[in-house]
Short mmCIF file of C-alpha atoms in Angstrom, two decimals:
data_model
loop_
_atom_site.label_atom_id
_atom_site.label_comp_id
_atom_site.label_asym_id
_atom_site.label_seq_id
_atom_site.Cartn_x
_atom_site.Cartn_y
_atom_site.Cartn_z
CA MET C 118 0.18 0.07 -0.08
CA SER C 119 1.64 3.33 -1.04
CA ILE C 120 1.91 6.20 1.40
CA ARG C 121 -0.86 8.12 -0.57
CA GLU C 122 -3.18 5.20 -0.23
CA ARG C 123 -2.44 4.94 3.58
CA PHE C 124 -3.09 8.60 3.95
CA ARG C 125 -6.19 8.37 2.12
CA ASN C 126 -7.67 5.41 4.34
CA THR C 127 -6.59 6.85 7.57
CA LEU C 128 -8.16 10.14 6.55
CA LEU C 129 -11.66 8.42 5.44
CA SER C 130 -11.48 6.22 8.63
CA ARG C 131 -10.91 9.16 10.75
CA LEU C 132 -13.70 11.05 9.22
CA ARG C 133 -15.94 8.47 9.37
CA ARG C 134 -15.18 7.80 12.86
CA HIS C 135 -15.45 11.39 14.06
CA SER C 136 -18.01 12.80 11.45
CA VAL C 137 -21.11 11.95 13.59
CA ILE C 138 -19.88 13.99 16.63
CA SER C 139 -18.45 16.70 14.33
CA LEU C 140 -21.50 17.01 12.34
CA ALA C 141 -23.80 17.08 15.73
CA ARG C 142 -21.32 19.86 16.99
CA LEU C 143 -21.34 21.78 13.81
CA ALA C 144 -25.30 21.57 13.87
CA CYS C 145 -25.46 23.00 17.12
CA TRP C 146 -23.16 25.87 16.75
CA VAL C 147 -24.83 26.67 13.43
CA ALA C 148 -28.24 26.47 15.56
CA LEU C 149 -26.90 28.78 18.06
CA VAL C 150 -26.27 31.42 15.38
CA GLY C 151 -29.41 30.88 13.82
CA LEU C 152 -31.37 31.34 17.30
CA ALA C 153 -29.27 34.16 18.09
CA THR C 154 -30.42 35.97 14.84
CA MET C 155 -34.03 35.28 15.54
CA ALA C 156 -33.94 36.29 19.06
CA ALA C 157 -32.40 39.47 17.92
CA SER C 158 -35.16 40.26 15.73
CA ILE C 159 -37.56 39.92 18.56
CA LEU C 160 -35.31 41.97 20.87
CA ASN C 161 -34.64 44.72 18.51
CA PRO C 162 -37.09 44.70 15.42
CA ALA C 163 -35.04 47.08 13.16
CA PRO C 164 -35.92 46.63 9.21
CA LEU C 165 -32.55 44.81 8.46
CA ILE C 166 -32.52 42.58 11.53
CA VAL C 167 -36.16 41.41 10.92
CA ILE C 168 -35.49 40.86 7.32
CA PHE C 169 -32.26 38.89 8.15
CA ALA C 170 -33.73 36.94 10.90
CA MET C 171 -36.86 35.86 8.57
CA SER C 172 -34.74 34.83 5.47
CA VAL C 173 -30.96 34.11 6.45
CA GLY C 174 -31.78 33.16 10.21
CA GLN C 175 -34.09 30.41 9.00
CA VAL C 176 -31.91 29.09 6.48
CA ILE C 177 -29.24 29.08 9.03
CA GLY C 178 -31.72 26.89 11.33
CA ILE C 179 -32.51 24.67 8.39
CA VAL C 180 -28.83 23.96 7.58
CA ALA C 181 -28.28 23.06 11.10
CA PHE C 182 -31.22 20.53 11.22
CA LEU C 183 -29.84 19.04 7.96
CA CYS C 184 -26.39 18.74 9.64
CA PHE C 185 -28.13 16.92 12.40
CA LEU C 186 -29.99 14.86 10.14
CA LEU C 187 -27.20 13.90 8.38
CA SER C 188 -24.91 13.01 11.27
CA ILE C 189 -27.89 10.31 12.19
CA LEU C 190 -27.93 9.27 8.83
CA VAL C 191 -24.06 8.62 8.72
CA ASP C 192 -24.17 7.16 12.05
CA VAL C 193 -26.98 4.55 10.88
CA MET C 194 -25.28 3.94 7.57
CA ARG C 195 -21.82 3.36 8.97
CA GLY C 196 -22.89 0.07 10.86
CA THR C 197 -20.29 -1.38 12.97
CA ASP C 198 -17.98 1.40 12.60
CA HIS C 199 -19.67 3.15 15.50
CA SER C 200 -19.30 6.78 16.78
CA PRO C 201 -16.43 7.15 19.30
CA ASP C 202 -18.62 7.49 22.47
CA ALA C 203 -21.62 5.13 21.47
CA PRO C 204 -22.90 3.17 24.18
CA GLY C 205 -24.17 -0.54 24.28
CA PRO C 206 -23.23 -2.87 21.90
CA ALA C 207 -20.74 -0.16 20.01
CA GLN C 208 -19.02 0.38 23.31
CA ARG C 209 -18.38 -3.50 23.61
CA LEU C 210 -17.30 -3.58 20.13
CA ARG C 211 -14.99 -0.58 20.53
CA GLU C 212 -13.42 -2.18 23.81
CA SER C 213 -12.64 -5.37 21.87
CA SER C 214 -10.95 -3.39 19.27
CA SER C 215 -7.57 -2.02 19.45
CA PRO C 216 -6.60 0.64 21.92
CA ARG C 217 -5.27 3.18 19.42
CA ASP C 218 -8.70 3.43 17.92
CA VAL C 219 -10.29 3.96 21.47
CA ALA C 220 -7.67 6.70 22.08
CA ASP C 221 -8.29 8.14 18.90
CA SER C 222 -12.05 8.36 19.70
CA THR C 223 -11.59 10.25 23.09
CA MET Z 141 -48.15 43.88 18.76
CA PRO Z 142 -52.02 44.46 18.74
CA HIS Z 143 -52.91 41.33 16.95
CA ALA Z 144 -50.19 38.58 17.86
CA GLY Z 145 -49.62 40.21 21.26
CA PRO Z 146 -46.52 40.38 23.21
CA TRP Z 147 -46.60 36.81 24.28
CA LEU Z 148 -45.69 35.55 20.71
CA GLY Z 149 -42.15 37.36 21.19
CA SER Z 150 -42.07 35.79 24.58
CA VAL Z 151 -42.82 32.37 23.08
CA ALA Z 152 -40.14 32.97 20.65
CA LEU Z 153 -37.58 33.92 23.05
CA ALA Z 154 -38.49 31.06 25.55
CA SER Z 155 -38.06 28.43 23.08
CA ALA Z 156 -34.98 29.92 21.69
CA THR Z 157 -33.72 29.93 25.14
CA ILE Z 158 -34.65 26.29 25.94
CA ALA Z 159 -33.03 25.27 22.47
CA ALA Z 160 -29.72 27.26 23.30
CA VAL Z 161 -29.57 25.47 26.92
CA ILE Z 162 -29.92 22.01 25.26
CA LEU Z 163 -27.30 22.83 22.47
CA LEU Z 164 -24.69 24.42 25.10
CA HIS Z 165 -25.22 21.47 27.24
CA PHE Z 166 -24.31 19.17 24.22
CA LEU Z 167 -21.34 21.52 23.42
CA LEU Z 168 -19.74 22.02 26.68
CA ARG Z 169 -20.36 19.03 28.65
CA ARG Z 170 -19.85 16.58 25.81
CA PRO Z 171 -22.45 13.78 26.67
CA PRO Z 172 -22.23 10.45 24.74
CA LEU Z 173 -24.21 10.50 21.46
CA ASP Z 174 -26.56 7.93 22.84
CA LEU Z 175 -30.45 7.72 22.06
CA ARG Z 176 -31.38 10.08 24.95
CA THR Z 177 -28.73 12.57 23.74
CA LYS Z 178 -30.02 12.26 19.98
CA LEU Z 179 -33.63 12.93 21.11
CA MET Z 180 -32.61 15.89 23.20
CA LEU Z 181 -30.70 17.39 20.14
CA LEU Z 182 -33.92 16.73 18.12
CA LEU Z 183 -35.66 18.94 20.43
CA GLY Z 184 -32.72 21.46 20.34
CA LEU Z 185 -32.34 21.44 16.90
CA GLY Z 186 -35.52 20.54 15.45
CA VAL Z 187 -38.51 21.10 17.68
CA PHE Z 188 -37.77 24.35 19.52
CA PRO Z 189 -36.03 25.99 17.01
CA THR Z 190 -39.06 25.34 14.73
CA ILE Z 191 -41.30 26.95 17.47
CA THR Z 192 -38.76 29.90 17.55
CA ALA Z 193 -38.70 30.43 13.69
CA ALA Z 194 -42.45 30.25 13.55
CA THR Z 195 -43.13 32.55 16.14
CA SER Z 196 -40.38 34.82 15.38
CA THR Z 197 -41.61 35.13 11.92
CA VAL Z 198 -45.01 36.15 12.93
CA ALA Z 199 -43.75 38.42 15.47
CA GLY Z 200 -41.43 39.89 12.88
CA MET Z 201 -44.31 40.46 10.52
CA GLU Z 202 -46.32 42.25 13.09
CA ALA Z 203 -43.60 44.19 13.94
CA THR Z 204 -43.19 45.48 10.19
CA THR Z 205 -46.89 46.89 10.53
CA HIS Z 206 -46.01 49.20 13.49
CA ARG Z 207 -45.60 52.93 12.89
CA GLU Z 208 -42.19 52.92 14.75
CA PHE Z 209 -40.91 50.41 12.27
CA CYS Z 210 -42.04 52.64 9.32
CA GLY Z 211 -40.53 55.67 10.96
CA SER Z 212 -37.14 53.97 11.55
CA CYS Z 213 -35.90 55.00 8.20
CA HIS Z 214 -34.88 58.73 8.29
CA THR Z 215 -36.60 59.37 5.19
CA MET Z 216 -39.70 58.79 6.97
CA ASP Z 217 -38.90 61.18 10.05
CA ASP Z 218 -41.26 63.80 8.53
CA HIS Z 219 -44.21 61.49 7.91
CA PHE Z 220 -43.74 59.87 11.41
CA GLY Z 221 -43.46 63.35 13.09
CA ASN Z 222 -46.43 64.72 11.57
CA ALA Z 223 -48.62 61.57 11.87
CA THR Z 224 -47.88 61.62 15.83
CA ASN Z 225 -48.06 65.25 16.17
CA PRO Z 226 -51.05 65.76 18.48
CA ASP Z 227 -51.53 69.33 16.94
CA ALA Z 228 -51.38 68.33 13.42
CA GLN Z 229 -54.41 68.50 11.46
CA SER Z 230 -53.26 66.42 8.31
CA LEU Z 231 -55.25 63.57 7.28
CA ALA Z 232 -52.57 61.15 8.30
CA ALA Z 233 -52.23 62.91 11.75
CA ARG Z 234 -56.09 62.88 12.30
CA HIS Z 235 -56.41 59.18 11.37
CA THR Z 236 -53.52 58.28 13.35
CA ARG Z 237 -55.25 59.79 16.42
CA ASN Z 238 -57.99 57.47 15.71
CA PRO Z 239 -57.73 54.38 18.15
CA PHE Z 240 -58.84 52.07 15.26
CA PHE Z 241 -55.47 52.71 13.44
CA GLY Z 242 -53.61 52.56 16.73
CA GLU Z 243 -50.06 51.75 16.41
CA GLU Z 244 -50.35 50.71 12.82
CA SER Z 245 -51.78 53.74 11.12
CA CYS Z 246 -49.25 53.48 8.16
CA TYR Z 247 -50.02 49.99 7.54
CA VAL Z 248 -53.76 50.27 7.91
CA CYS Z 249 -53.79 53.07 5.39
CA HIS Z 250 -51.17 51.64 2.97
CA ALA Z 251 -51.78 48.02 3.06
CA ASP Z 252 -53.22 46.38 0.08
CA TYR Z 253 -56.47 44.74 0.77
CA GLY Z 254 -56.94 42.51 -2.02
CA MET Z 255 -56.84 38.63 -2.11
CA TYR Z 256 -53.00 38.66 -1.69
CA GLY Z 257 -52.79 41.96 -0.28
CA TYR Z 258 -50.87 40.88 2.81
CA ALA Z 259 -48.14 39.38 0.62
CA LEU Z 260 -48.07 42.08 -1.96
CA THR Z 261 -47.68 44.74 0.78
CA LYS Z 262 -44.93 42.96 2.25
CA MET Z 263 -43.23 42.69 -1.36
CA GLY Z 264 -43.79 46.40 -1.57
CA GLY Z 265 -42.00 46.74 1.83
CA MET Z 266 -39.09 44.79 0.60
CA LYS Z 267 -38.95 47.46 -2.41
CA HIS Z 268 -38.59 50.29 0.18
CA VAL Z 269 -35.91 48.41 2.05
CA TYR Z 270 -34.05 47.76 -1.31
CA TYR Z 271 -34.37 51.53 -2.21
CA TYR Z 272 -33.08 52.52 1.35
CA TYR Z 273 -30.06 50.43 1.47
CA LEU Z 274 -29.41 49.90 -2.30
CA GLY Z 275 -31.20 52.70 -3.97
CA GLY Z 276 -29.62 55.72 -2.64
CA TYR Z 277 -32.47 56.85 -0.03
CA ARG Z 278 -29.93 56.09 2.79
CA SER Z 279 -27.73 59.00 1.80
CA MET Z 280 -30.29 61.39 1.10
CA THR Z 281 -30.78 64.22 3.27
CA LYS Z 282 -34.40 64.92 4.68
CA GLU Z 283 -34.85 67.72 1.94
CA GLU Z 284 -34.00 65.51 -0.50
CA ALA Z 285 -36.39 62.81 0.64
CA ARG Z 286 -39.22 65.27 0.72
CA ARG Z 287 -38.41 66.27 -2.96
CA GLU Z 288 -37.99 62.57 -4.33
CA VAL Z 289 -39.47 59.98 -2.20
CA HIS Z 290 -43.18 59.69 -3.10
CA ILE Z 291 -45.75 56.91 -2.99
CA ALA Z 292 -45.01 54.30 -5.50
CA LYS Z 293 -48.52 54.15 -7.18
CA PRO Z 294 -51.37 56.21 -6.96
CA TYR Z 295 -53.20 55.58 -3.68
CA ASP Z 296 -56.12 53.37 -3.89
CA ASN Z 297 -59.53 54.65 -2.70
CA ALA Z 298 -60.60 51.28 -1.70
CA ASN Z 299 -58.47 51.56 1.33
CA CYS Z 300 -60.38 54.73 2.29
CA ARG Z 301 -63.56 52.79 1.78
CA GLN Z 302 -62.58 49.90 4.06
CA CYS Z 303 -63.97 52.10 6.71
CA HIS Z 304 -65.91 54.82 4.71
CA THR Z 305 -67.86 52.66 2.48
CA THR Z 306 -69.44 55.56 0.49
CA THR Z 307 -72.84 53.91 0.73
CA ALA Z 308 -74.21 55.53 3.80
CA HIS Z 309 -76.86 58.21 3.65
CA VAL Z 310 -74.17 61.10 4.78
CA TRP Z 311 -71.84 60.22 2.31
CA ARG Z 312 -74.29 60.24 -0.53
CA SER Z 313 -75.97 63.39 0.55
CA VAL Z 314 -72.68 65.38 -0.06
CA PRO Z 315 -72.94 66.80 -3.65
CA ASP Z 316 -69.47 66.67 -4.28
CA HIS Z 317 -69.65 63.11 -3.49
CA GLN Z 318 -72.56 62.44 -5.85
CA ALA Z 319 -70.86 64.33 -8.90
CA SER Z 320 -67.56 62.41 -8.49
CA ALA Z 321 -68.75 58.80 -7.26
CA ALA Z 322 -67.96 57.27 -10.82
CA GLN Z 323 -64.36 58.70 -10.86
CA LEU Z 324 -63.76 57.83 -7.26
CA ALA Z 325 -64.96 54.42 -7.69
CA SER Z 326 -62.45 53.97 -10.62
CA ASN Z 327 -59.90 55.67 -8.83
CA ARG Z 328 -59.53 58.34 -11.53
CA MET Z 329 -59.86 60.83 -8.44
CA SER Z 330 -58.40 60.42 -5.09
CA CYS Z 331 -60.24 60.81 -1.97
CA ALA Z 332 -57.04 62.42 -0.81
CA SER Z 333 -57.11 65.10 -3.84
CA PRO Z 334 -56.29 68.58 -2.86
CA GLY Z 335 -59.73 70.59 -2.29
CA CYS Z 336 -61.03 67.15 -1.21
CA HIS Z 337 -59.76 65.55 1.91
CA GLY Z 338 -56.03 65.63 0.98
CA TYR Z 339 -53.30 65.62 1.05
CA ALA Z 340 -52.69 62.92 3.52
CA HIS Z 341 -49.12 64.28 3.87
CA PRO Z 342 -49.20 67.85 2.59
CA PHE Z 343 -45.81 68.84 3.68
CA SER Z 344 -44.19 66.04 1.35
CA LYS Z 345 -45.62 67.63 -1.72
CA GLY Z 346 -43.64 69.93 -3.85
CA PRO Z 347 -44.35 73.53 -4.48
CA ASP Z 348 -46.79 72.49 -7.25
CA GLY Z 349 -48.30 70.17 -5.02
CA LEU Z 350 -47.94 66.96 -7.17
CA GLY Z 351 -44.76 65.78 -6.52
CA ALA Z 352 -43.48 66.88 -10.06
CA ALA Z 353 -39.72 67.08 -8.85
CA ALA Z 354 -40.12 63.39 -8.03
CA SER Z 355 -41.67 62.36 -11.38
CA ALA Z 356 -38.91 64.26 -13.18
CA SER Z 357 -36.25 62.44 -11.42
CA GLY Z 358 -37.10 59.32 -12.97
CA HIS Z 359 -36.91 57.28 -10.05
CA PRO Z 360 -38.86 53.98 -10.21
CA ALA Z 361 -40.34 54.60 -6.82
CA ALA Z 362 -41.30 58.27 -7.77
CA GLU Z 363 -44.11 58.14 -9.99
CA HIS Z 364 -47.01 59.87 -8.63
CA ALA Z 365 -48.53 61.05 -5.58
CA PRO Z 366 -52.29 61.25 -5.03
#
């Protein structure tokens, strides 16, 4: 296996392992921005803020929710390659795997 | 917010706060992404933000009907000042003092009352925002605004007839009304014409009283003022 292939496999593996948590966290940060925008439009209903909240703010919220749905989808689709801190059977499987994988996941 | 009530804004803020607490808990405490956490995230990313979006949109739409909202652009300072002046006798000021118009006197008179009136009124409002921020209105002085900013299209008498039905005996008994009923019905004559009941905002008209300076400027929003 060439260095390039090894690098690619490692990268893909890490992405798959961390993508669920990363996507969920990204969704949270994006949603916080959207919520702040909408709250600002209530607290200070100036023209630009209201228009921004009713257009961009809602798009931000939708993007956040889509990120969350994608994270769930990835979690379901990757099967046994579980999220790093998944409990139950995934945790038992993780414990039986190599210690390096567990260390990576924390 | 006379229609939706201030509680709508409170609901929006409360649901936004609850969602933010859930999200911050996930981000800062970093609990395992198990079923319980996913369900909490569903609340924090789906349910409560949806409530926030819906209520803040309605509250935002309500806010856009307020007189203070219309008066928040400096080009409307004169209109706002005149309408809220208790001593002013302009048509706008007298109607603003009417409790029926309340805090929404600009909207009540200038809204489109057709089938898609609400959406069309809001689209018209977006044009105002465009003109203000990208069409040069923002950099205008008040004097320039008086000369150049005018109503986009002739005022529809149907708006007056929302209250003044023109069918009551008192209205029909006025000879001028009888003589011009057909013209009024077809919008060829405005109720707010000079010599009748107008102008609604008399200070905003040019020396000729017709906003001719605005028409000559060729600005798309400056066509004719009734």
